[in-house]
Coordinates of C-alpha atoms in Angstrom, one line a residue:
Chain A
M1 CA 141.8 126.4 67.6
K2 CA 145.2 125.5 69.0
A3 CA 147.2 122.3 69.5
A4 CA 148.9 121.5 72.8
P5 CA 150.9 118.4 73.8
V6 CA 149.3 116.0 76.3
F7 CA 152.0 113.3 76.4
E8 CA 155.4 112.8 74.8
A9 CA 157.8 109.9 75.1
G10 CA 160.1 109.7 72.1
S11 CA 158.1 109.3 68.9
H12 CA 155.0 108.5 70.9
R13 CA 152.9 111.7 71.3
W14 CA 149.4 112.9 72.1
W15 CA 148.0 116.3 71.3
I16 CA 144.7 118.1 72.1
I17 CA 143.3 120.5 69.6
Y18 CA 140.9 122.8 71.5
D19 CA 139.2 126.1 72.1
Q20 CA 137.4 126.5 68.8
D21 CA 136.7 129.9 67.2
E22 CA 133.3 129.1 65.9
H23 CA 130.8 129.6 68.8
R24 CA 127.5 128.8 67.1
V25 CA 128.3 125.1 67.5
I26 CA 129.3 123.2 70.7
D27 CA 132.9 123.6 71.6
S28 CA 134.8 120.4 71.0
N29 CA 138.2 118.9 71.6
V30 CA 139.9 116.8 69.0
Y31 CA 142.8 114.5 70.0
V32 CA 145.7 113.1 67.9
M33 CA 148.0 110.3 68.8
E34 CA 151.2 109.9 66.8
S35 CA 153.7 107.1 66.9
K36 CA 156.7 106.5 64.6
G37 CA 155.3 108.7 61.9
Q38 CA 151.8 107.3 61.9
S39 CA 148.9 109.0 63.5
I40 CA 145.2 108.6 64.4
I41 CA 142.7 111.4 65.0
L42 CA 140.0 110.8 67.7
D43 CA 136.5 112.3 67.3
P44 CA 137.7 114.5 64.4
G45 CA 134.8 117.0 64.9
G46 CA 132.0 118.6 63.0
F47 CA 131.7 119.8 59.5
E48 CA 131.7 123.4 60.6
I49 CA 134.9 123.4 62.5
F50 CA 136.9 121.2 60.0
P51 CA 139.0 124.1 58.6
Q52 CA 140.3 125.2 62.0
V53 CA 140.8 121.6 63.3
F54 CA 142.8 120.8 60.1
A55 CA 144.9 124.0 60.3
A56 CA 145.7 123.4 64.0
M57 CA 146.5 119.7 63.4
V58 CA 149.1 120.4 60.7
E59 CA 151.0 122.5 63.1
V60 CA 151.9 119.3 64.9
I61 CA 151.7 116.4 62.4
P62 CA 151.9 116.2 58.6
P63 CA 148.5 115.2 57.1
S64 CA 150.0 112.2 55.3
S65 CA 150.8 110.6 58.6
L66 CA 147.1 110.1 59.3
K67 CA 146.3 106.5 59.0
A68 CA 143.1 106.3 60.9
A69 CA 140.2 108.1 62.6
F70 CA 138.2 107.0 65.6
V71 CA 134.6 107.9 66.0
S72 CA 133.2 107.3 69.5
H73 CA 129.6 107.6 68.4
Q74 CA 127.3 108.9 65.7
D75 CA 126.8 112.6 66.8
P76 CA 127.5 115.4 64.3
D77 CA 130.0 117.1 66.5
I78 CA 132.0 113.9 66.4
A79 CA 132.0 112.9 62.7
S80 CA 130.1 115.1 60.4
S81 CA 133.5 116.3 59.0
L82 CA 134.1 112.8 57.7
P83 CA 133.6 113.6 54.0
L84 CA 136.1 116.5 54.2
W85 CA 138.8 114.3 55.8
H86 CA 138.0 111.6 53.3
A87 CA 138.5 114.1 50.4
C88 CA 141.9 115.0 51.9
N89 CA 143.0 111.5 52.5
D90 CA 140.9 108.6 51.1
K91 CA 143.3 106.0 52.6
M92 CA 142.3 106.8 56.1
E93 CA 140.5 104.0 57.9
W94 CA 137.5 105.0 60.0
Y95 CA 136.9 103.0 63.2
V96 CA 133.2 103.4 64.0
P97 CA 130.7 101.6 66.3
K98 CA 129.2 98.8 64.2
L99 CA 125.7 99.9 65.2
W100 CA 126.1 103.3 63.7
E101 CA 127.8 102.5 60.4
G102 CA 124.7 103.1 58.2
F103 CA 124.0 106.3 60.1
I104 CA 127.5 107.7 59.9
R105 CA 127.5 107.2 56.1
H106 CA 124.7 109.7 56.0
Y107 CA 127.3 112.4 56.5
G108 CA 128.3 112.1 52.9
A109 CA 131.0 109.6 52.4
L110 CA 129.4 106.5 51.0
N111 CA 132.7 105.1 49.9
A112 CA 134.8 105.9 52.9
P113 CA 136.6 102.8 54.4
L114 CA 134.7 102.3 57.7
Q115 CA 135.9 99.6 60.1
N116 CA 133.2 98.4 62.4
I117 CA 133.9 98.1 66.1
S118 CA 131.7 95.4 67.6
D119 CA 129.9 95.9 70.9
E120 CA 132.6 94.1 72.8
G121 CA 135.3 96.6 71.7
G122 CA 138.6 95.9 70.0
E123 CA 141.9 97.5 69.3
V124 CA 144.0 99.1 66.6
M125 CA 147.8 99.4 66.1
I126 CA 149.2 102.8 65.1
G127 CA 152.9 103.1 64.6
G128 CA 153.5 100.0 66.8
R129 CA 151.3 101.2 69.6
R130 CA 148.2 99.4 70.7
L131 CA 145.1 101.4 71.4
E132 CA 142.1 99.7 73.0
F133 CA 138.5 100.5 72.2
I134 CA 136.7 100.4 75.6
P135 CA 132.9 99.9 75.5
A136 CA 131.1 102.9 77.0
H137 CA 127.6 102.1 75.8
Y138 CA 124.8 104.4 76.9
L139 CA 127.4 107.0 77.9
H140 CA 125.8 108.6 76.2
S141 CA 125.1 106.9 72.9
S142 CA 123.7 103.3 72.8
A143 CA 126.8 102.2 71.0
N144 CA 129.7 104.2 72.3
F145 CA 133.4 103.6 72.8
H146 CA 136.4 105.2 74.5
V147 CA 140.1 104.8 73.7
Y148 CA 142.7 103.7 76.1
D149 CA 146.5 104.0 75.5
P150 CA 148.1 101.8 78.1
E151 CA 151.6 103.1 77.5
A152 CA 150.7 106.8 77.7
K153 CA 148.1 106.0 80.4
I154 CA 145.6 108.2 78.5
L155 CA 141.8 107.5 78.4
F156 CA 140.0 109.4 75.7
S157 CA 136.6 109.4 77.3
G158 CA 134.3 111.0 74.7
D159 CA 131.4 112.8 76.3
V160 CA 132.3 111.4 79.8
G161 CA 134.0 114.2 81.7
A162 CA 132.6 116.8 79.3
A163 CA 132.1 120.4 80.6
L164 CA 130.6 123.4 78.9
L165 CA 133.4 126.0 79.1
P166 CA 133.6 129.6 77.8
P167 CA 135.8 130.6 74.9
G168 CA 139.5 130.9 75.7
H169 CA 139.3 128.0 78.2
D170 CA 142.4 126.1 79.2
A171 CA 143.1 122.6 78.0
W172 CA 143.4 121.2 81.5
V173 CA 141.6 121.4 84.8
D174 CA 144.4 123.2 86.7
R175 CA 147.1 120.6 87.3
R176 CA 149.1 122.7 89.7
D177 CA 146.3 122.8 92.2
N178 CA 146.7 120.1 94.8
T179 CA 143.8 121.2 97.0
G180 CA 141.0 120.0 94.7
R181 CA 139.5 123.5 94.6
A182 CA 140.2 123.9 90.9
F183 CA 138.4 120.6 90.3
E184 CA 135.4 121.6 92.4
E185 CA 135.2 124.8 90.4
H186 CA 135.4 123.0 87.1
I187 CA 133.0 120.2 87.9
K188 CA 130.1 122.7 88.3
K189 CA 130.4 123.3 84.6
A190 CA 130.2 119.5 83.9
K191 CA 127.2 118.7 86.2
Y192 CA 124.4 119.6 83.9
F193 CA 126.0 117.9 80.9
H194 CA 126.3 114.6 82.7
E195 CA 122.8 114.8 84.3
R196 CA 121.2 115.6 81.0
W197 CA 123.2 113.7 78.4
M198 CA 124.1 110.5 80.3
P199 CA 121.0 108.4 80.2
S200 CA 121.7 105.6 82.7
N201 CA 123.0 105.2 86.2
A202 CA 123.5 101.5 85.6
A203 CA 125.7 102.1 82.5
K204 CA 127.6 104.7 84.5
K205 CA 128.3 102.3 87.4
N206 CA 129.4 99.6 85.0
W207 CA 131.8 101.9 83.2
I208 CA 133.3 103.2 86.4
E209 CA 133.9 99.7 87.7
R210 CA 135.8 98.8 84.5
V211 CA 137.7 102.1 84.1
S212 CA 138.8 102.1 87.7
Q213 CA 140.9 99.0 86.9
L214 CA 142.9 101.0 84.3
D215 CA 146.0 103.0 85.1
I216 CA 145.0 106.5 83.9
Q217 CA 147.2 109.6 84.1
H218 CA 145.0 111.7 81.8
L219 CA 141.3 111.5 81.2
C220 CA 140.5 113.4 78.0
P221 CA 137.0 114.4 77.3
Q222 CA 135.7 115.6 73.9
H223 CA 134.3 118.8 75.5
G224 CA 135.9 120.9 78.2
A225 CA 139.2 120.2 79.8
I226 CA 141.6 117.3 80.6
Y227 CA 141.6 115.7 84.1
S228 CA 145.2 114.7 85.0
G229 CA 146.8 113.1 88.1
D230 CA 144.6 113.3 91.2
N231 CA 141.8 114.9 89.2
V232 CA 141.2 111.6 87.4
K233 CA 140.1 109.9 90.7
R234 CA 138.3 113.0 91.8
F235 CA 136.3 112.8 88.6
L236 CA 135.5 109.1 88.9
D237 CA 134.4 109.6 92.5
W238 CA 132.2 112.6 91.6
F239 CA 130.7 110.7 88.6
D240 CA 129.9 107.7 90.8
K241 CA 128.0 109.9 93.2
I242 CA 125.7 111.9 90.9
N243 CA 122.4 110.7 89.5
V244 CA 122.0 110.9 85.7
G245 CA 119.4 110.6 83.0
T246 CA 116.5 108.3 83.9
A247 CA 117.4 108.4 87.6
I248 CA 116.4 112.1 87.8
I249 CA 113.3 112.3 85.7
Chain B
M1 CA 141.2 123.6 43.7
D2 CA 143.2 120.3 43.5
I3 CA 143.0 119.0 47.1
Q4 CA 145.7 116.4 46.6
H5 CA 148.1 119.2 45.4
I6 CA 147.2 121.2 48.5
M7 CA 147.8 118.1 50.7
G8 CA 151.2 117.6 49.1
V9 CA 152.1 121.2 49.8
V10 CA 150.9 121.0 53.4
D11 CA 153.1 117.9 53.9
A12 CA 156.1 119.5 52.3
S13 CA 155.7 122.8 54.2
F14 CA 155.4 120.8 57.4
A15 CA 158.7 119.1 56.7
A16 CA 160.3 122.4 55.5
R17 CA 159.1 124.2 58.7
Q18 CA 160.6 121.5 60.9
S19 CA 163.8 121.6 59.0
I20 CA 164.0 125.5 59.2
E21 CA 163.3 125.4 63.0
K22 CA 165.9 122.8 63.5
A23 CA 168.5 124.6 61.4
L24 CA 167.8 127.9 63.1
R25 CA 168.3 126.2 66.5
D26 CA 171.5 124.8 65.2
I27 CA 172.7 128.3 63.9
D28 CA 171.9 129.8 67.4
R29 CA 173.9 127.0 69.1
R30 CA 176.9 127.4 66.8
A31 CA 176.8 131.2 67.2
L32 CA 176.9 130.7 71.0
N33 CA 179.8 128.3 70.7
A34 CA 181.7 130.8 68.6
M35 CA 181.2 133.5 71.2
V36 CA 182.4 131.3 74.0
L37 CA 185.5 130.4 72.0
V38 CA 186.3 134.1 71.3
K39 CA 185.9 134.9 75.1
R40 CA 188.3 132.1 76.0
H41 CA 191.0 133.6 73.7
G42 CA 190.6 137.2 74.8
N43 CA 191.8 140.0 72.6
A44 CA 193.6 137.6 70.2
L45 CA 190.3 136.8 68.6
A46 CA 188.7 140.3 68.8
G47 CA 188.1 140.3 65.0
Y48 CA 186.4 137.0 65.0
G49 CA 184.4 138.2 68.1
V50 CA 182.8 140.9 65.9
V51 CA 181.8 138.2 63.4
A52 CA 180.5 135.8 66.1
Q53 CA 178.4 138.6 67.6
A54 CA 177.0 139.6 64.2
F55 CA 176.2 135.9 63.5
R56 CA 174.3 135.6 66.8
E57 CA 172.3 138.8 66.2
R58 CA 171.4 137.7 62.7
A59 CA 170.3 134.3 64.1
A60 CA 167.9 136.1 66.4
I61 CA 166.5 138.1 63.5
L62 CA 166.1 134.9 61.4
K63 CA 164.1 133.3 64.2
T64 CA 161.8 136.3 64.4
S65 CA 161.3 136.2 60.6
A66 CA 160.6 132.4 60.7
S67 CA 157.9 133.0 63.4
H68 CA 156.1 135.4 61.0
L69 CA 156.1 132.5 58.5
Q70 CA 154.5 130.3 61.1
E71 CA 151.8 132.9 61.8
S72 CA 150.7 133.0 58.1
I73 CA 150.7 129.3 57.3
A74 CA 147.8 128.4 59.6
P75 CA 145.4 131.0 58.1
L76 CA 146.3 129.9 54.6
I77 CA 145.6 126.2 55.3
E78 CA 142.3 127.2 57.1
A79 CA 141.3 129.3 54.0
Y80 CA 141.9 126.3 51.7
M81 CA 140.0 123.9 53.9
R82 CA 137.1 126.4 54.0
I83 CA 137.0 126.4 50.2
L84 CA 137.0 122.6 50.3
Q85 CA 134.1 122.7 52.8
H86 CA 132.0 125.1 50.7
Q87 CA 132.7 123.2 47.5
R88 CA 130.8 120.3 49.0
F89 CA 127.7 122.5 49.1
V90 CA 128.2 123.6 45.5
Q91 CA 128.7 120.0 44.4
S92 CA 125.5 118.7 46.1
F93 CA 123.5 121.5 44.4
Q94 CA 125.2 120.7 41.1
E95 CA 124.3 117.0 41.5
M96 CA 120.6 117.8 42.2
L97 CA 120.5 120.1 39.1
S98 CA 122.3 117.5 36.9
D99 CA 119.9 114.8 38.0
S100 CA 117.0 116.6 36.4
P101 CA 116.8 120.1 34.9
L102 CA 113.2 120.2 36.2
H103 CA 114.6 120.7 39.7
G104 CA 116.0 124.0 38.7
K105 CA 112.6 125.1 37.2
A106 CA 110.5 123.8 40.1
C107 CA 112.8 125.4 42.7
P108 CA 114.7 128.4 41.3
N109 CA 116.2 128.9 44.8
L110 CA 118.4 125.8 44.1
I111 CA 120.2 127.7 41.3
S112 CA 120.5 131.0 43.3
T113 CA 121.8 129.2 46.4
Q114 CA 124.3 127.4 44.3
S115 CA 125.4 130.6 42.7
K116 CA 125.6 132.3 46.2
W117 CA 128.0 129.6 47.4
Q118 CA 130.0 129.9 44.2
T119 CA 130.5 133.6 44.9
T120 CA 131.5 132.8 48.5
I121 CA 134.1 130.4 47.1
H122 CA 135.5 133.0 44.7
E123 CA 135.8 135.5 47.6
E124 CA 137.5 132.8 49.7
E125 CA 139.9 132.0 46.9
A126 CA 140.8 135.7 46.7
T127 CA 141.5 135.7 50.5
A128 CA 143.6 132.6 50.2
R129 CA 145.6 134.2 47.4
K130 CA 146.2 137.3 49.5
I131 CA 147.5 135.3 52.4
L132 CA 149.7 133.3 50.0
V133 CA 151.2 136.5 48.7
Q134 CA 151.9 137.7 52.3
L135 CA 153.5 134.3 53.0
L136 CA 155.7 134.5 50.0
E137 CA 156.8 138.0 51.1
A138 CA 157.7 136.6 54.6
V139 CA 159.7 133.8 52.9
Q140 CA 161.5 136.5 50.8
T141 CA 162.4 138.4 54.0
L142 CA 163.7 135.2 55.5
Q143 CA 165.8 134.4 52.4
E144 CA 167.3 137.9 52.5
G145 CA 168.2 137.3 56.2
V146 CA 169.9 134.0 55.2
E147 CA 171.9 135.8 52.5
E148 CA 173.1 138.3 55.1
Q149 CA 174.1 135.4 57.3
E150 CA 176.0 133.8 54.5
Y151 CA 177.9 137.1 54.1
I152 CA 178.8 137.0 57.8
V153 CA 180.0 133.4 57.4
T154 CA 182.3 134.4 54.6
N155 CA 183.8 137.2 56.7
G156 CA 184.2 134.6 59.5
R157 CA 186.3 132.4 57.2
I158 CA 188.5 135.4 56.4
E159 CA 188.9 136.3 60.1
A160 CA 189.6 132.6 60.9
A161 CA 192.4 132.4 58.3
L162 CA 193.9 135.6 59.7
A163 CA 193.8 134.3 63.3
E164 CA 195.1 130.8 62.5
S165 CA 198.2 131.4 64.5
T166 CA 196.2 131.5 67.8
G167 CA 195.5 127.8 67.5
A168 CA 191.8 128.3 68.1
P169 CA 189.7 125.9 65.9
L170 CA 188.1 128.8 64.1
M171 CA 188.1 127.2 60.6
R172 CA 186.0 124.3 62.0
V173 CA 183.7 126.7 63.7
S174 CA 183.2 128.7 60.5
R175 CA 182.7 125.5 58.5
D176 CA 180.0 124.4 61.0
M177 CA 178.3 127.9 60.8
G178 CA 178.4 127.7 57.0
E179 CA 176.8 124.2 57.1
A180 CA 174.0 125.3 59.3
V181 CA 173.2 128.3 57.1
R182 CA 173.3 126.2 54.0
T183 CA 170.7 123.8 55.6
V184 CA 168.3 126.6 56.4
A185 CA 168.8 128.1 52.9
Q186 CA 167.9 124.8 51.3
A187 CA 164.9 124.3 53.5
I188 CA 163.6 127.8 52.7
R189 CA 164.2 127.3 48.9
S190 CA 162.2 124.1 49.0
Y191 CA 159.4 125.7 51.0
R192 CA 159.3 128.6 48.5
H193 CA 159.0 126.3 45.6
Q194 CA 156.0 124.6 47.2
L195 CA 154.3 127.9 47.8
E196 CA 155.0 129.1 44.3
S197 CA 153.4 126.0 42.9
L198 CA 150.3 126.9 44.8
E199 CA 150.5 130.5 43.6
H200 CA 150.9 129.3 40.0
E201 CA 147.8 127.1 40.3
S202 CA 145.7 129.8 41.7
S203 CA 146.9 132.4 39.1
T204 CA 146.1 130.0 36.2
R205 CA 142.7 129.3 37.6
L206 CA 141.9 133.0 38.0

């Protein structure tokens, strides 16, 4: 896997770690936000890809800077690496949906410091920057959160925006393309994922209404590629129009 | 494998790499400044021009050597993390067998699977050690490059003393060059110590 910068303003930085080398498990993106020497890792990934995520991460931040991890929901591709991260750094705080705490501990870190996020959401301060936990319940998990950084204008959107891309894929949906053609090409690879994994049109509409109020420059999904600039609105419009989950049974 | 030791080394090597990169950029910049100064003074500083040119060329070679360092560190860290990952399997089998010796009798596969993972870990440790040796060789090459650079800096000081009458601030330029080279030399030494402590740990374990 490799690390690429998403945002940088002084000591405030975001990276994406992407394009995993292990293809027997679903390809995942991991994000890191650093500010003033402290950092948080978002959806740190599955047990099987931990060595490559860790090796790529230490290209851009020292491991001792990790103060926290965010877990959007309970799936294994999100958090089954928890015991390994905990073995490396047992001071790291884990922000997890309250509903899933007892499930996430099944991954093998009974003593890890888990901080519950209640259904309403919340926030965390990392290196003086405030990150907001935005409720995204039923997108797809019944207790699910995204993370918004109002200064960087980044929304980490978990499985929303996910696409199933081949090995060697780029980290972004082509940002140089103003015509929308690159987006149209990319979104074909996201359609099945959203139709099948997102269970509820009502949850989707509710999320779009709330997220449309935010100033978002980069929408960063946990699979696939980042939507930047005009592609953010293109994605929200596209997501609004499609039927998902129970609506297509 | 002492994971906290590895974490300490990873942290230290991150800091050392950053320091090396910064110092190499600094060397490159100072080499360029020296070249510009020489051009401004024409033939009067021809001797120093040779030194400045050599300094710049060495700086480019150092950068290449440092990039080889960078290429080897990621596989080494990945190898260590894979060992950590697989030790989890061995530990969980060990816990089951420790809970009751009957588990091993009732299910002999537990013991053979545990032993299989143990073998895998030994192989991975050998791989990590091989990468570590390569990395230390790359550090050695980089150190030799820095020693060459130090030699050029010394020559620069001699040339600067000889050309003092031109009024060009060559002594200051040489001092800055020397400072930049010393910084990179220190960072590399500290990096090497970190890697050697890992090597020592893996040798004593084997």
